[in-house]
Short mmCIF file of C-alpha atoms and ligand atoms in Angstrom, two decimals:
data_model
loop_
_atom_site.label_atom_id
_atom_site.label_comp_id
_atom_site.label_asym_id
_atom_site.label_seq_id
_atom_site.Cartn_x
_atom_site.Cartn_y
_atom_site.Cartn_z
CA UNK A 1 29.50 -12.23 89.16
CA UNK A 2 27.13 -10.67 86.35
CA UNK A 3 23.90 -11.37 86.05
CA UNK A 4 23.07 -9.89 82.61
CA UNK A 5 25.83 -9.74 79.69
CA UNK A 6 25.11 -7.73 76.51
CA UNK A 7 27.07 -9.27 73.32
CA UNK A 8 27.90 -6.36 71.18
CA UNK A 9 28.77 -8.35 68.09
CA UNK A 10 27.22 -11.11 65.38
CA UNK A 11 28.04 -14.70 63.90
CA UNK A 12 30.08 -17.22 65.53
CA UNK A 13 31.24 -14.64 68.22
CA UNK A 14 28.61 -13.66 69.14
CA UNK A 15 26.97 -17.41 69.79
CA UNK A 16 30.22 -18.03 71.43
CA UNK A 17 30.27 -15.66 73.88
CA UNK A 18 26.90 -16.65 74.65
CA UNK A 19 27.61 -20.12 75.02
CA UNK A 20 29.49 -19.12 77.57
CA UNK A 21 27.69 -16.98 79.52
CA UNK A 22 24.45 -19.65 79.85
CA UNK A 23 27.50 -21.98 81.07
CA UNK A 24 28.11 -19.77 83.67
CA UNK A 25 24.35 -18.94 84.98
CA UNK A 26 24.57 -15.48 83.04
CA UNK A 27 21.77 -14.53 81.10
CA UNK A 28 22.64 -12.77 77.38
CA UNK A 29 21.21 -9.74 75.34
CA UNK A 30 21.55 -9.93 71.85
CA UNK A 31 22.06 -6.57 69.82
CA UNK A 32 21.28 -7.13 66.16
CA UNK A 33 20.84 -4.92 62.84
CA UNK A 34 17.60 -5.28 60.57
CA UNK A 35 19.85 -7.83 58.84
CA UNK A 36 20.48 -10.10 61.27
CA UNK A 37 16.87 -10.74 62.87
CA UNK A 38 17.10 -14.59 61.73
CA UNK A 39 20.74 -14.86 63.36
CA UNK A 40 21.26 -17.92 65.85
CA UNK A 41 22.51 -15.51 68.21
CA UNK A 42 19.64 -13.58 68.06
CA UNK A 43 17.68 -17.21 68.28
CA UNK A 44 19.52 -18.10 71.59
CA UNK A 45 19.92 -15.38 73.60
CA UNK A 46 17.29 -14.66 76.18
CA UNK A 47 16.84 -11.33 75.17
CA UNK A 48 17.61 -9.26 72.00
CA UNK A 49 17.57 -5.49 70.14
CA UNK A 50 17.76 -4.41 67.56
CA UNK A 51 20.12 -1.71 67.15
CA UNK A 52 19.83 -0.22 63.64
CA UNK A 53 19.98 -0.64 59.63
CA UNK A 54 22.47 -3.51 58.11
CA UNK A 55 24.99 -1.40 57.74
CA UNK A 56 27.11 -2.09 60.63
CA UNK A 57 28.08 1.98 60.89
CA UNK A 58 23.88 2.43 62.13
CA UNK A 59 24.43 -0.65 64.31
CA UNK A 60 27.47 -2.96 65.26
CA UNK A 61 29.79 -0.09 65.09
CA UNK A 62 26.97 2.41 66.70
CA UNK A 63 28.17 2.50 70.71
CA UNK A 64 25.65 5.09 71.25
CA UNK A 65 22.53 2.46 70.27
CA UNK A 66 24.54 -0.25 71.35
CA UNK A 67 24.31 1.57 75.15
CA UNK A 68 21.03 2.33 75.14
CA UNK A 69 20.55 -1.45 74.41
CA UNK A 70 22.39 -2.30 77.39
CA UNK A 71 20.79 0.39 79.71
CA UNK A 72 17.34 -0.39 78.71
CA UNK A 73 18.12 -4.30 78.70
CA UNK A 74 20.09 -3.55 82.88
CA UNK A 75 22.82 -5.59 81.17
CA UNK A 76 25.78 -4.81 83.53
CA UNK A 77 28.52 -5.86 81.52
CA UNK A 78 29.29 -6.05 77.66
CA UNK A 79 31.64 -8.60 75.81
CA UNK A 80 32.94 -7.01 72.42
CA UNK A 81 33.57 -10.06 70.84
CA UNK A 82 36.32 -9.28 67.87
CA UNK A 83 36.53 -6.80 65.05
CA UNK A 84 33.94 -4.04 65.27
CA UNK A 85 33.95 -2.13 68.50
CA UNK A 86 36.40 -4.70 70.02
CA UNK A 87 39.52 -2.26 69.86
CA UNK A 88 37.66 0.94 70.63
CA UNK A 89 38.97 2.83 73.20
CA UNK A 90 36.80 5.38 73.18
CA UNK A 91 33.72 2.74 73.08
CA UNK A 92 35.21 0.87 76.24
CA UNK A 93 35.39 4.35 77.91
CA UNK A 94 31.64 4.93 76.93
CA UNK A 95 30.84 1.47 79.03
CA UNK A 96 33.01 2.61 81.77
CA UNK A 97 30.99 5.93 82.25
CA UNK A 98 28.07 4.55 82.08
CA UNK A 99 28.52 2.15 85.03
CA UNK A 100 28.55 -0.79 82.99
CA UNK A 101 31.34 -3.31 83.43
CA UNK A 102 33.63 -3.68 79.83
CA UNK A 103 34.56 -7.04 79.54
CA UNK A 104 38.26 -6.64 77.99
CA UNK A 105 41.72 -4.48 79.08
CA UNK A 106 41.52 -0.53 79.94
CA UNK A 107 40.43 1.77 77.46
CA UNK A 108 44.66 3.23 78.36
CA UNK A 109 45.57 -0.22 77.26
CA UNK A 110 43.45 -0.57 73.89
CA UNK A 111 44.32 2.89 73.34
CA UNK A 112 48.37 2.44 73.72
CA UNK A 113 48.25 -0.77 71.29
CA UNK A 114 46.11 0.58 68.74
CA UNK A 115 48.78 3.15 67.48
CA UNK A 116 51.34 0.40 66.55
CA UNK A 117 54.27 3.07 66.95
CA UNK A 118 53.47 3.75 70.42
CA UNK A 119 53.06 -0.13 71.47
CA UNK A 120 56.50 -1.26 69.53
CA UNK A 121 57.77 1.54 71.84
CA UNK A 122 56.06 0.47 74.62
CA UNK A 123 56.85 -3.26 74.62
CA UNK A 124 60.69 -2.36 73.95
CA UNK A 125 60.64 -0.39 77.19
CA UNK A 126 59.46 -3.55 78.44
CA UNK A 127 62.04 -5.67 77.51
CA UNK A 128 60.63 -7.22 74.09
CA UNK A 129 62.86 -7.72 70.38
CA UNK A 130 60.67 -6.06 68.10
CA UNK A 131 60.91 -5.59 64.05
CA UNK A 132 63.73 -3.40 63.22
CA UNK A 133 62.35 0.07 61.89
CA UNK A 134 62.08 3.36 61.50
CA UNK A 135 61.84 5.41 64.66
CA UNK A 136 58.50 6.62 65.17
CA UNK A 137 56.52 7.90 62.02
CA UNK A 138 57.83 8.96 58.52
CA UNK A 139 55.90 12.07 57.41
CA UNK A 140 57.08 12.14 54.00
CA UNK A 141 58.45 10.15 50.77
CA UNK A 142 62.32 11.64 51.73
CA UNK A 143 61.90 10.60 55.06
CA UNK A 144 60.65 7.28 54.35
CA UNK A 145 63.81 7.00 51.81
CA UNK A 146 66.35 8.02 54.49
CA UNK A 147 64.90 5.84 56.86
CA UNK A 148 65.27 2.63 54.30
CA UNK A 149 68.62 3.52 54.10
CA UNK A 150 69.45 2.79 57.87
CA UNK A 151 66.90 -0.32 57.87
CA UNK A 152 67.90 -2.02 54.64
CA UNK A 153 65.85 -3.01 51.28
CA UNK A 154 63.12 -4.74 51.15
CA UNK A 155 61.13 -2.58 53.73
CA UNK A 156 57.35 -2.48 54.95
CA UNK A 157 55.58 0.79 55.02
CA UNK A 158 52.75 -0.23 57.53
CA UNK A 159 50.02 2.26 58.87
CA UNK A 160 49.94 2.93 62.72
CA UNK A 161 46.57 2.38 62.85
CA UNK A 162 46.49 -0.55 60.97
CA UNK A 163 44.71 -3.64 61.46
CA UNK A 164 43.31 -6.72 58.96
CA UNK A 165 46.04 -6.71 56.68
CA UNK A 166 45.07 -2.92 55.08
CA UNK A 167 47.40 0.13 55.04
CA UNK A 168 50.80 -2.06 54.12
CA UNK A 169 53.26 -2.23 51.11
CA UNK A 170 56.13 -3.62 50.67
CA UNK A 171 59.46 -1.64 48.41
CA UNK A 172 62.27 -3.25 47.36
CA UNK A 173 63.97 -0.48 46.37
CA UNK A 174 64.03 3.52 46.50
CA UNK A 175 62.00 3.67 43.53
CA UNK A 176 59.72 1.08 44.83
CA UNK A 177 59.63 3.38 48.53
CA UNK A 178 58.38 6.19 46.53
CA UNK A 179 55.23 4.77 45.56
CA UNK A 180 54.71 2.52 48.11
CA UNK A 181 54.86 5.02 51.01
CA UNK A 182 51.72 7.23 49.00
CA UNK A 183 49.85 3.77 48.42
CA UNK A 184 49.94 2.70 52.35
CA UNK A 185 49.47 6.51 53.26
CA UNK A 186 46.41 6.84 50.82
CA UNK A 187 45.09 3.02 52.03
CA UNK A 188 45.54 4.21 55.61
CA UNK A 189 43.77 7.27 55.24
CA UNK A 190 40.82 5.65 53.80
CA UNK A 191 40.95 2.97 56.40
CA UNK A 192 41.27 4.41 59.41
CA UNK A 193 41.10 8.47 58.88
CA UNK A 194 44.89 8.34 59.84
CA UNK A 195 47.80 8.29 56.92
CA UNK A 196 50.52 8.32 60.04
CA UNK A 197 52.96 5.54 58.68
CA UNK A 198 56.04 4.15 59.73
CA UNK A 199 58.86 1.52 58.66
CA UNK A 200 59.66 -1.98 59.03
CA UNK A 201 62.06 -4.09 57.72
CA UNK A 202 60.29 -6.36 55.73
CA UNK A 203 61.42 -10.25 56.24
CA UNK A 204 61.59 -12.81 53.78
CA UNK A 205 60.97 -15.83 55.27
CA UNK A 206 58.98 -15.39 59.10
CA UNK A 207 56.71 -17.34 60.41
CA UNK A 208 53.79 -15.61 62.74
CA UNK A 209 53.81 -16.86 66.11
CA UNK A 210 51.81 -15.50 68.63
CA UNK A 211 51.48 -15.93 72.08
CA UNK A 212 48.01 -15.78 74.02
CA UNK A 213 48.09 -14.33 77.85
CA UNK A 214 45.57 -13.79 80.59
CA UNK A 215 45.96 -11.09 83.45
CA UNK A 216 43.32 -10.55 86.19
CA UNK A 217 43.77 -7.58 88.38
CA UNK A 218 45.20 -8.78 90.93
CA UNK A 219 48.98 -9.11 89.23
CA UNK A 220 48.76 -12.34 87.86
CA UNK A 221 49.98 -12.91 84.49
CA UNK A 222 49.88 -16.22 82.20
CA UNK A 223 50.96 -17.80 78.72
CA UNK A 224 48.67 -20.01 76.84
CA UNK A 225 51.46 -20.99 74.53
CA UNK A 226 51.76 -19.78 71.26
CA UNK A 227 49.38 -20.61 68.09
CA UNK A 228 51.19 -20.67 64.61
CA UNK A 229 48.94 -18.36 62.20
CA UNK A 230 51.43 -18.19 59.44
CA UNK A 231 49.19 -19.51 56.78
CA UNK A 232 47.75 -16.07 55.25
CA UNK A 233 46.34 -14.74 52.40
CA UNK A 234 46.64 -10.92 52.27
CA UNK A 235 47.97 -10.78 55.97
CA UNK A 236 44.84 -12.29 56.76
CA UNK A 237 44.64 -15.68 58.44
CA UNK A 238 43.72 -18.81 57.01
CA UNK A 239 44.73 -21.53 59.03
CA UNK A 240 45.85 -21.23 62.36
CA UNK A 241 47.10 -24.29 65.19
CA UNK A 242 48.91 -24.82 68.22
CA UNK A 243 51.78 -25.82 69.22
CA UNK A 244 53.58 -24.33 66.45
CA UNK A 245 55.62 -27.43 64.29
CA UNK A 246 58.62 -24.70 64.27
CA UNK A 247 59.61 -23.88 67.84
CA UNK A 248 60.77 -26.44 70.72
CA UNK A 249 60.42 -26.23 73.87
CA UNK A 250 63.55 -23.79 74.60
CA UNK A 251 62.44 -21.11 72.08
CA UNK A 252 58.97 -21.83 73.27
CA UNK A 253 59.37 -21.44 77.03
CA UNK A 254 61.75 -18.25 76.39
CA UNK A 255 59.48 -16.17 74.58
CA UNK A 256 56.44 -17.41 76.82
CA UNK A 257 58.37 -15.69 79.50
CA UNK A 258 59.62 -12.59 77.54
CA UNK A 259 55.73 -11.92 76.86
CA UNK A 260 54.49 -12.19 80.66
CA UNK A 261 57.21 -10.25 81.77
CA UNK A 262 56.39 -7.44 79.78
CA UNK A 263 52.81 -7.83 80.57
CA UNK A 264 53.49 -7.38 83.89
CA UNK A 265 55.31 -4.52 83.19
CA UNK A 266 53.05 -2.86 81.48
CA UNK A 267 49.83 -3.54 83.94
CA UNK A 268 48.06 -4.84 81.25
CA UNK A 269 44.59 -7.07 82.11
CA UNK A 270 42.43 -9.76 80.62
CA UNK A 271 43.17 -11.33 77.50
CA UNK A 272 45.53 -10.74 75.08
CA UNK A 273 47.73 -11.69 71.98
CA UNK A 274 51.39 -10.22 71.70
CA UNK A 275 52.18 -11.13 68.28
CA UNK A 276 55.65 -11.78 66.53
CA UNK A 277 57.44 -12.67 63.13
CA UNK A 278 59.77 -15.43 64.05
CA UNK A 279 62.88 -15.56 61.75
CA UNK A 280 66.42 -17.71 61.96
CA UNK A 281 65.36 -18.53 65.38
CA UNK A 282 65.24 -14.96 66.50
CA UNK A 283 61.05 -13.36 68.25
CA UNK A 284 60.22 -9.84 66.41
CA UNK A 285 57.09 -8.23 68.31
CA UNK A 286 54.96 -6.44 65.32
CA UNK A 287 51.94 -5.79 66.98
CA UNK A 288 49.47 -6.06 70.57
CA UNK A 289 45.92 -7.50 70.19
CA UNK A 290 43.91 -6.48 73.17
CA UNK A 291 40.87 -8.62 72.59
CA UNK A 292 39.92 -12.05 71.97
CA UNK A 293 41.33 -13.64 68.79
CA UNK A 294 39.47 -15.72 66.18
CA UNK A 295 41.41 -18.02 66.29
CA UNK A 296 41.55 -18.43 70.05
CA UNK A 297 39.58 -21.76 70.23
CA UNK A 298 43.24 -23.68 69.10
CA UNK A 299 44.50 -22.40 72.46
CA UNK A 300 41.29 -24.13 74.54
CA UNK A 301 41.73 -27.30 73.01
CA UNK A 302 45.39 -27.83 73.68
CA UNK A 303 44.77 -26.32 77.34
CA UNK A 304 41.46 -27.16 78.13
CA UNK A 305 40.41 -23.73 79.25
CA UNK A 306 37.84 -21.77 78.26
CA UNK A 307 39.00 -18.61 77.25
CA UNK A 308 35.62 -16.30 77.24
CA UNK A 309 34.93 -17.94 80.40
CA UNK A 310 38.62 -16.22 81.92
CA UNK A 311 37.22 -13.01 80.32
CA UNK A 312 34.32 -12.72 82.09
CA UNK A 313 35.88 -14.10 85.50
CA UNK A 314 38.58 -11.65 85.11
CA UNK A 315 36.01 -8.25 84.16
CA UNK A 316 33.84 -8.99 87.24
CA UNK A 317 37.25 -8.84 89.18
CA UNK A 318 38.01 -12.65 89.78
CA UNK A 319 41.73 -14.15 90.80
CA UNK A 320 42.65 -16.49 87.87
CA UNK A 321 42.37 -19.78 89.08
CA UNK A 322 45.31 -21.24 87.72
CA UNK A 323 49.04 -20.51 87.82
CA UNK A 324 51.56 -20.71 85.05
CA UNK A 325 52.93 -24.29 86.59
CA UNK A 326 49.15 -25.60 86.48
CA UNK A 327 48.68 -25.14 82.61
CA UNK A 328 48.79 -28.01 80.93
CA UNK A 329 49.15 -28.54 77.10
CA UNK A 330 47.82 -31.86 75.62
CA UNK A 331 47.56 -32.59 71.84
CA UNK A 332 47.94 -30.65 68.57
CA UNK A 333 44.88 -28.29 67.76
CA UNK A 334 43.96 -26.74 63.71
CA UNK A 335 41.67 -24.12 62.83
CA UNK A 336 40.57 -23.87 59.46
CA UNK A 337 38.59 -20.47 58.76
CA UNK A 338 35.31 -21.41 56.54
CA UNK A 339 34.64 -17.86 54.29
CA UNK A 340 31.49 -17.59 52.05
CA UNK A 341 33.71 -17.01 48.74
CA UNK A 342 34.68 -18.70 45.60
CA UNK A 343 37.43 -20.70 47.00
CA UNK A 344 39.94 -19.57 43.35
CA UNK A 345 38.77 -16.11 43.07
CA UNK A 346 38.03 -15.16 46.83
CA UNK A 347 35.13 -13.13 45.14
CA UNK A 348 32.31 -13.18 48.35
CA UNK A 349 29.40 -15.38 48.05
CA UNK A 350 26.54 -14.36 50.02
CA UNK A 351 23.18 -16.42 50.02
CA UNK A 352 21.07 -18.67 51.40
CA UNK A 353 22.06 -22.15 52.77
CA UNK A 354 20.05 -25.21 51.29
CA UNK A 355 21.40 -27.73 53.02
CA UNK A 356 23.59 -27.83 56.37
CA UNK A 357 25.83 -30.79 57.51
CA UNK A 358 28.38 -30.26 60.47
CA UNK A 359 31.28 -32.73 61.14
CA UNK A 360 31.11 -34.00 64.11
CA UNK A 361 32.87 -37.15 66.53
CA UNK A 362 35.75 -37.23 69.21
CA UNK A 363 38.19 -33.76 68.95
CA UNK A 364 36.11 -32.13 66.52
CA UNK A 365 34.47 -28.63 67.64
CA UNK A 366 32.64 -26.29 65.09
CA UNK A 367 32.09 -22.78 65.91
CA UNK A 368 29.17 -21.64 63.93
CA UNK A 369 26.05 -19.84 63.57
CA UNK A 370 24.84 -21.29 60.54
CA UNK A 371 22.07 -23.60 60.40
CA UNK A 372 19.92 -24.98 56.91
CA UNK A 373 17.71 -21.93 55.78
CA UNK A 374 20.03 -19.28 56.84
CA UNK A 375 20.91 -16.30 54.76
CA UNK A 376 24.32 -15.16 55.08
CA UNK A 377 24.12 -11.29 54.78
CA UNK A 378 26.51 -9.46 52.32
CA UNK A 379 26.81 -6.66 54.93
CA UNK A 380 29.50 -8.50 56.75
CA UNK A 381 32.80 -10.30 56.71
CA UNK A 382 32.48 -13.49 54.79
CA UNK A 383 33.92 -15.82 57.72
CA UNK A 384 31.12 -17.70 58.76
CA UNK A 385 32.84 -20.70 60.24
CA UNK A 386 35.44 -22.21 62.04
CA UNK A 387 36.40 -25.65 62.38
CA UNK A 388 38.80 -26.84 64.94
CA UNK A 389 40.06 -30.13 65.15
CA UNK A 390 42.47 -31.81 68.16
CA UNK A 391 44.33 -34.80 67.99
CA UNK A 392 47.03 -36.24 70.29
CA UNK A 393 49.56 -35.73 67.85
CA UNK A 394 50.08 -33.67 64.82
CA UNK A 395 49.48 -36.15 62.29
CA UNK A 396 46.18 -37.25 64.10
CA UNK A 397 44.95 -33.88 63.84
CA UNK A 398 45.61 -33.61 60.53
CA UNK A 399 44.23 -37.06 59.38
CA UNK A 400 41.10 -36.16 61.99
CA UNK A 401 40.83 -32.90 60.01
CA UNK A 402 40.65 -34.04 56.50
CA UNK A 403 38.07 -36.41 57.84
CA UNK A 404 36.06 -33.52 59.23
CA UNK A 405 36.72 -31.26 56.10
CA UNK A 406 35.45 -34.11 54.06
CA UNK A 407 31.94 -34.39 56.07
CA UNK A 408 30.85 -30.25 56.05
CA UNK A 409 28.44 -29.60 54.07
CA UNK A 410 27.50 -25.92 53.21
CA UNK A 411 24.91 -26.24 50.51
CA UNK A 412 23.86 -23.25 48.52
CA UNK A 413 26.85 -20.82 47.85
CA UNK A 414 30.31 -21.14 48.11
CA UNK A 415 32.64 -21.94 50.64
CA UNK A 416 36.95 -22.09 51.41
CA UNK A 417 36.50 -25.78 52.23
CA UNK A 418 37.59 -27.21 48.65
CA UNK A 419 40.96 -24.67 49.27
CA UNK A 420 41.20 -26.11 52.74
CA UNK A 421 41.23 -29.60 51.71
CA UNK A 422 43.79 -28.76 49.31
CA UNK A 423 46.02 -26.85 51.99
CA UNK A 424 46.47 -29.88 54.41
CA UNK A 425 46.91 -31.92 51.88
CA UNK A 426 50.17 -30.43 50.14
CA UNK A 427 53.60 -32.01 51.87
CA UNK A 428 54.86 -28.45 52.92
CA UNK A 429 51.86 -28.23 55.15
CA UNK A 430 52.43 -32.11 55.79
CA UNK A 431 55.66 -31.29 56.68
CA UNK A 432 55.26 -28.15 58.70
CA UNK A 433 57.51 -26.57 56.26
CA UNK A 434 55.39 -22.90 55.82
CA UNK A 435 56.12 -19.34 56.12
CA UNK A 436 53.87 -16.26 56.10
CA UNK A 437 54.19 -16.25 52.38
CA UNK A 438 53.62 -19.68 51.71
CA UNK A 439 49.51 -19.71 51.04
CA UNK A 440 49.89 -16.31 48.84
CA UNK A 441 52.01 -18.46 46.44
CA UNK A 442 49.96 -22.16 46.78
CA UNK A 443 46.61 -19.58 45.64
CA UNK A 444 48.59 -17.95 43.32
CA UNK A 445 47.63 -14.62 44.76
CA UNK A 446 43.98 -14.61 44.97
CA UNK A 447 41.69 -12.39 42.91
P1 LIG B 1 47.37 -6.12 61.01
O1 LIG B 1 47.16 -5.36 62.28
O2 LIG B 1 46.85 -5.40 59.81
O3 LIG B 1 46.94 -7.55 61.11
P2 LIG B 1 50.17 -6.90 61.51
O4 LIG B 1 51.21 -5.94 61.92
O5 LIG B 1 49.62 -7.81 62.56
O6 LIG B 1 48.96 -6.10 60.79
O7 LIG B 1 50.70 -7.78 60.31
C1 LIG B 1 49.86 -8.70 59.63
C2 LIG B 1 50.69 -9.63 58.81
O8 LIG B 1 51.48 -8.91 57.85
C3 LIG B 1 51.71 -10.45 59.61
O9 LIG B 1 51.15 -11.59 60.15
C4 LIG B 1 52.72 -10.77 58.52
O10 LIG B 1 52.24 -11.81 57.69
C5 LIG B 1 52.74 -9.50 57.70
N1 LIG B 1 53.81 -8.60 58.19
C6 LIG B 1 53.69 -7.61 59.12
N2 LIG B 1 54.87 -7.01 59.36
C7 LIG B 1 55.79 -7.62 58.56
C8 LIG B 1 57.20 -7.47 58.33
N3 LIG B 1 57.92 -6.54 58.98
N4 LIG B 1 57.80 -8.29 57.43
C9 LIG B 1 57.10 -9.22 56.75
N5 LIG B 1 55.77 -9.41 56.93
C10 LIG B 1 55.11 -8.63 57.80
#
């Protein structure tokens, strides 16, 4: 096992994955910008750098200062967390070379499901229903129009390297396709310095359903069950729990199989999301996450595992210790996501915290690395807090979560818990009765 774990990441994930490590007898370095000095994770950790200027491009996206961190701390591995170098290929190749363990899939892997053409061909060789589409990339606005043709209207254009919601747009029609195919091109482009493209048919009604595996190296592949994440505001997550109130356990046991066969298939190891649109009772794969999820804590609390903890195990070349058959799911499990922004406008709302109150009591978890006096920097994503409720039932987790949304208190700038509140209160979310497009229309689209 490790002795010495560099965290090359901030906020909640990063005092997550540091949680634990100390569980485990690892010791942590914290990386940090100028920005984050006060951080809890900085706090916590038993040692910490500082990497570079706030702006995450000098420092949590710099894997050059990030490895001399870990070479001059002797860390021996590195957990990515999510979002910044977490889907780097190149990065995780950097770690490899330098004798350093990457705590995550192969570089091939990240590399494969980071161009979202090549992975909806992949997992089709592999025996997974994906969107219907175009075939491969459309390079221009004619292709794109004969392509829309074969898929029928309304249609996605969606950039391959696309990831948090950016580089999509929807056409209803060959006039729409014109202009939406230069708007995702442009927005990809920007994005990710790639305007490759491709089509999708767009669906009306899905739900997103995603199902989280583990792989260690040793061939052993298993499901976590799925978590329902189709409460979204611009494709991004709001509101995320397990088991989803829309599958049984047919559909449910059906596509936890599809998605370990074609793990297996494709070699694939550690943790992992495949991630569909579910639709008239029919699975369409859309895209591969090959890193730990934010919302991955409703997955622990239904099975009682601890899914950082499988990371590391499986990185320093540990058997997983359970089998499919020895997975257990108890309960009903909600995440709310807590963003510093006006909860009608979305507009971010960076500042200091006055005053600090955490729910608390049986089933309630809160993964946070706020605390009364903290600054929340403008430099990063405004999610600064998750809340994750379980309850035996569905209706217990909701009435435990509306009693835990009621006690947070963030003092001093604005939070989403007023929308939350208002979310689990409406009888469609009472109900289970909510598709992808269901939030965009409750907020009236957002700022
Ligand atoms: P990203 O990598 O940017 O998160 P995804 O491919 O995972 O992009 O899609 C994000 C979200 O966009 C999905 O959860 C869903 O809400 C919406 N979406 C993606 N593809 C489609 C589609 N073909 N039809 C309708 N909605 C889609």
């Amino acid at each position: 096992m490790f002795e010495k774990v560099l965290i090359a990441n901030r906020g909640e994930i990063a005092l997550r994955i540091h949680r634990a490590c100390q569980e485990m007898g690892i010791a942590t370095v914290a990386v940090h910008s100028t920005a984050d000095s006060d951080a809890m994770h900085v706090r916590l950790a038993d040692e910490s750098v500082c990497i570079g200027p706030a702006a995450a491009a000098g420092s949590y996206l710099n894997g050059a200062a990030i490895m001399s961190a870990a070479t001059i701390s002797g860390a021996d591995a590195i957990h990515p967390g999510y979002g910044f170098l977490a889907e780097n290929a190149d990065f995780a190749e950097m770690v490899e070379a330098h004798g350093i363990v990457f705590i995550g899939p192969s570089p091939d892997h990240i590399r494969l499901m980071g161009d979202k053409i090549a992975a909806k061909k992949a997992v089709t060789e592999a025996g997974i229903p994906v969107v219907p589409g175009s075939d491969g990339p459309v390079e221009d606005a004619a292709a794109a129009l004969e392509a829309a043709r074969a898929i029928g209207y309304p249609v996605l254009v969606k950039a391959a390297a696309g990831g948090g919601g950016r580089g999509m747009s929807v056409a209803q029609s060959e006039d729409d396709l014109k202009s939406a195919f230069g708007l995702a091109r442009g927005e990809a482009e920007a994005a990710f310095g790639s305007g490759v493209v491709y089509l999708e048919k767009y669906l009306t009604r899905p739900r997103h359903i995603e199902i989280q595996i583990v792989a260690d190296n040793h061939g052993n592949v298993v499901h976590l069950g799925e978590r329902d994440c189709s409460l979204q505001r611009r494709h991004q997550k709001a509101v995320e729990e397990a088991p989803s109130p829309a599958l049984n356990d047919d559909s449910r046991q059906r596509i936890g199989h599809i998605a370990v066969d074609a793990v297996r298939h494709l070699g694939y190891r550690n943790v992992g999301t495949l991630e569909f649109l579910y639709e008239n009772g029919e699975f369409y794969f859309i895209e591969m996450n090959t890193r730990l999820q934010v919302e991955h804590p409703v997955t622990e609390m239904v099975c009682g595992l601890d899914l950082v903890r499988e990371m590391v195990r499986i990185a320093s070349g540990a058997a997983l210790a359970f089998a499919q058959e020895n997975v257990r799911f108890t309960g009903h499990a909600i995440e709310c996501r807590i963003n510093a922004e006006n909860p009608d406008t979305f507009q971010p709302s960076p500042g200091r915290i006055t005053d600090y109150h955490a729910p608390g009591g049986l089933g309630v978890r809160v993964d946070s690395a706020l605390y009364s006096g903290y600054t929340v920097p403008s430099h990063y994503d405004s999610l600064i807090s998750k809340l994750i409720v379980h309850g035996n039932n569905r209706n217990e987790c909701i009435m435990r979560l509306r009693r835990a949304l009621g006690e947070y208190v963030i003092g001093g700038l604005e939070t989403t818990i007023a929308l939350q509140r208002r979310i689990i209160a409406e009888p469609d979310f009472l109900n289970g009765d909510y598709d992808i497009h269901w939030l965009e229309k409750f907020v009236g689209g957002g700022a």
